[in-house]
GROMACS .gro file of C-alpha atoms in nm:
model
  155
    1MET     CA    1   0.000   0.000   0.000
    2SER     CA    2   0.134   0.341  -0.095
    3ALA     CA    3   0.184   0.613   0.167
    4VAL     CA    4  -0.099   0.811   0.004
    5GLU     CA    5  -0.335   0.515   0.024
    6ALA     CA    6  -0.231   0.459   0.386
    7ARG     CA    7  -0.322   0.823   0.455
    8LEU     CA    8  -0.659   0.770   0.286
    9ALA     CA    9  -0.717   0.470   0.514
   10GLU     CA   10  -0.628   0.683   0.820
   11LEU     CA   11  -0.898   0.926   0.705
   12GLY     CA   12  -1.147   0.639   0.673
   13LEU     CA   13  -1.147   0.663   0.293
   14THR     CA   14  -1.088   0.405   0.024
   15LEU     CA   15  -0.965   0.482  -0.324
   16PRO     CA   16  -1.257   0.388  -0.550
   17ALA     CA   17  -1.239   0.211  -0.883
   18VAL     CA   18  -1.191   0.448  -1.175
   19VAL     CA   19  -1.522   0.584  -1.299
   20PRO     CA   20  -1.568   0.457  -1.655
   21PRO     CA   21  -1.590   0.729  -1.921
   22LEU     CA   22  -1.938   0.844  -2.020
   23ALA     CA   23  -1.825   0.932  -2.374
   24ALA     CA   24  -1.515   0.931  -2.599
   25TYR     CA   25  -1.234   1.026  -2.358
   26GLN     CA   26  -0.995   0.876  -2.105
   27PRO     CA   27  -1.032   0.932  -1.729
   28ALA     CA   28  -0.672   1.060  -1.719
   29VAL     CA   29  -0.373   1.102  -1.949
   30GLN     CA   30  -0.006   1.153  -1.877
   31SER     CA   31   0.206   1.399  -2.075
   32GLY     CA   32   0.565   1.415  -1.959
   33VAL     CA   33   0.566   1.468  -1.582
   34TYR     CA   34   0.203   1.583  -1.573
   35VAL     CA   35  -0.123   1.393  -1.541
   36TYR     CA   36  -0.446   1.561  -1.646
   37THR     CA   37  -0.774   1.412  -1.536
   38SER     CA   38  -1.098   1.445  -1.722
   39GLY     CA   39  -1.378   1.605  -1.527
   40GLN     CA   40  -1.477   1.368  -1.249
   41LEU     CA   41  -1.837   1.346  -1.133
   42PRO     CA   42  -1.922   1.246  -0.775
   43MET     CA   43  -2.007   0.890  -0.878
   44VAL     CA   44  -2.037   0.632  -0.600
   45ASP     CA   45  -2.075   0.270  -0.709
   46GLY     CA   46  -2.163   0.382  -1.061
   47LYS     CA   47  -2.436   0.628  -0.960
   48LEU     CA   48  -2.476   0.992  -0.874
   49PRO     CA   49  -2.600   1.011  -0.514
   50VAL     CA   50  -2.769   1.348  -0.579
   51THR     CA   51  -2.867   1.547  -0.888
   52GLY     CA   52  -2.978   1.903  -0.946
   53LYS     CA   53  -2.861   2.261  -0.910
   54VAL     CA   54  -2.670   2.389  -0.610
   55GLY     CA   55  -2.875   2.656  -0.439
   56ALA     CA   56  -3.201   2.490  -0.552
   57GLU     CA   57  -3.234   2.111  -0.516
   58VAL     CA   58  -2.887   2.066  -0.360
   59THR     CA   59  -2.746   2.257  -0.064
   60ALA     CA   60  -2.400   2.408  -0.065
   61GLU     CA   61  -2.293   2.167   0.212
   62GLU     CA   62  -2.419   1.865   0.016
   63ALA     CA   63  -2.233   1.991  -0.291
   64LYS     CA   64  -1.914   2.042  -0.090
   65GLU     CA   65  -1.927   1.674   0.012
   66LEU     CA   66  -1.989   1.577  -0.351
   67ALA     CA   67  -1.680   1.779  -0.451
   68ARG     CA   68  -1.478   1.568  -0.204
   69THR     CA   69  -1.604   1.258  -0.383
   70CYS     CA   70  -1.503   1.411  -0.718
   71ALA     CA   71  -1.150   1.468  -0.586
   72LEU     CA   72  -1.129   1.110  -0.460
   73ASN     CA   73  -1.240   0.990  -0.805
   74ALA     CA   74  -0.976   1.215  -0.961
   75LEU     CA   75  -0.705   1.056  -0.745
   76ALA     CA   76  -0.825   0.714  -0.865
   77ALA     CA   77  -0.793   0.837  -1.224
   78VAL     CA   78  -0.438   0.960  -1.155
   79LYS     CA   79  -0.344   0.624  -1.008
   80SER     CA   80  -0.485   0.449  -1.316
   81VAL     CA   81  -0.208   0.602  -1.528
   82THR     CA   82   0.076   0.629  -1.275
   83GLY     CA   83   0.027   0.301  -1.089
   84ASP     CA   84   0.127   0.469  -0.762
   85LEU     CA   85  -0.004   0.787  -0.598
   86ASP     CA   86   0.328   0.826  -0.417
   87ARG     CA   87   0.460   0.954  -0.753
   88VAL     CA   88   0.254   1.272  -0.712
   89ALA     CA   89   0.500   1.555  -0.650
   90ARG     CA   90   0.220   1.810  -0.620
   91VAL     CA   91  -0.127   1.902  -0.732
   92VAL     CA   92  -0.078   2.191  -0.973
   93LYS     CA   93  -0.435   2.296  -1.060
   94VAL     CA   94  -0.792   2.213  -0.965
   95VAL     CA   95  -1.089   2.324  -1.172
   96GLY     CA   96  -1.432   2.281  -1.018
   97PHE     CA   97  -1.762   2.326  -1.199
   98VAL     CA   98  -2.078   2.385  -0.997
   99ALA     CA   99  -2.421   2.351  -1.158
  100SER     CA  100  -2.574   2.657  -0.998
  101ALA     CA  101  -2.914   2.808  -0.942
  102SER     CA  102  -2.924   3.152  -1.105
  103ASP     CA  103  -2.873   3.333  -0.773
  104PHE     CA  104  -2.612   3.097  -0.622
  105THR     CA  105  -2.269   3.258  -0.578
  106GLY     CA  106  -2.099   3.016  -0.336
  107GLN     CA  107  -1.901   2.816  -0.592
  108PRO     CA  108  -1.565   2.866  -0.412
  109GLY     CA  109  -1.706   2.715  -0.091
  110VAL     CA  110  -1.838   2.413  -0.281
  111VAL     CA  111  -1.507   2.348  -0.455
  112ASN     CA  112  -1.333   2.377  -0.117
  113GLY     CA  113  -1.456   2.021  -0.066
  114ALA     CA  114  -1.214   1.900  -0.333
  115SER     CA  115  -0.931   2.131  -0.224
  116GLU     CA  116  -0.962   2.032   0.140
  117LEU     CA  117  -0.963   1.660   0.058
  118LEU     CA  118  -0.646   1.696  -0.150
  119GLY     CA  119  -0.479   1.883   0.136
  120GLU     CA  120  -0.586   1.622   0.393
  121VAL     CA  121  -0.456   1.338   0.178
  122LEU     CA  122  -0.142   1.492   0.025
  123GLY     CA  123  -0.042   1.759   0.278
  124ASP     CA  124   0.172   2.034   0.123
  125LYS     CA  125   0.173   1.842  -0.208
  126GLY     CA  126  -0.202   1.906  -0.225
  127VAL     CA  127  -0.172   2.287  -0.226
  128HIS     CA  128  -0.274   2.412  -0.572
  129ALA     CA  129  -0.401   2.688  -0.796
  130ARG     CA  130  -0.776   2.669  -0.857
  131SER     CA  131  -1.080   2.789  -1.045
  132ALA     CA  132  -1.440   2.749  -0.924
  133VAL     CA  133  -1.688   2.805  -1.205
  134GLY     CA  134  -2.066   2.824  -1.195
  135VAL     CA  135  -2.239   2.657  -1.490
  136ALA     CA  136  -2.598   2.604  -1.602
  137VAL     CA  137  -2.587   2.224  -1.620
  138LEU     CA  138  -2.339   1.936  -1.596
  139PRO     CA  139  -2.347   1.581  -1.738
  140LEU     CA  140  -2.619   1.358  -1.590
  141ASP     CA  141  -2.750   1.664  -1.401
  142SER     CA  142  -2.457   1.634  -1.160
  143PRO     CA  143  -2.427   1.922  -0.911
  144VAL     CA  144  -2.045   1.928  -0.935
  145GLU     CA  145  -1.754   1.817  -1.152
  146VAL     CA  146  -1.384   1.843  -1.069
  147GLU     CA  147  -1.069   1.798  -1.276
  148ILE     CA  148  -0.712   1.807  -1.151
  149GLN     CA  149  -0.364   1.840  -1.293
  150VAL     CA  150  -0.075   1.684  -1.103
  151GLU     CA  151   0.300   1.690  -1.144
  152LEU     CA  152   0.484   1.362  -1.094
  153THR     CA  153   0.823   1.291  -0.949
  154GLN     CA  154   1.078   1.171  -1.202
  155ALA     CA  155   1.051   0.792  -1.234
   0.00000   0.00000   0.00000
């Protein structure tokens, strides 16, 4: 078990299986020392636990938890191409999309769910640049979607 996966276990979390693509893309690709994930939905056992717009059908706190799940799914996607999460030198960028009711402006707080999870799991390596974007709708009516870019240590 990698040190990162041991840390996940300490937090009571398990790295899930990689979420299969919903269309014509890969969950993650490596280019040089970087891994880019596709947008990860908060799928749990192949299903979205909640659907709808944040600020309407979904609360900001529920969405923040869903963003944590997205980040966990993103780590699984990274592992699928690296074989070992201990190769992560740092998280470079996180982009979070929040399907928002027209008057909802708390996107940064929602995406904090992903950022906080990455910090809890990776420590200083989880500190990153970030964008939190409100959108009208996401695939499958998901409330949130998160993608990450990580830099790897030299193999």
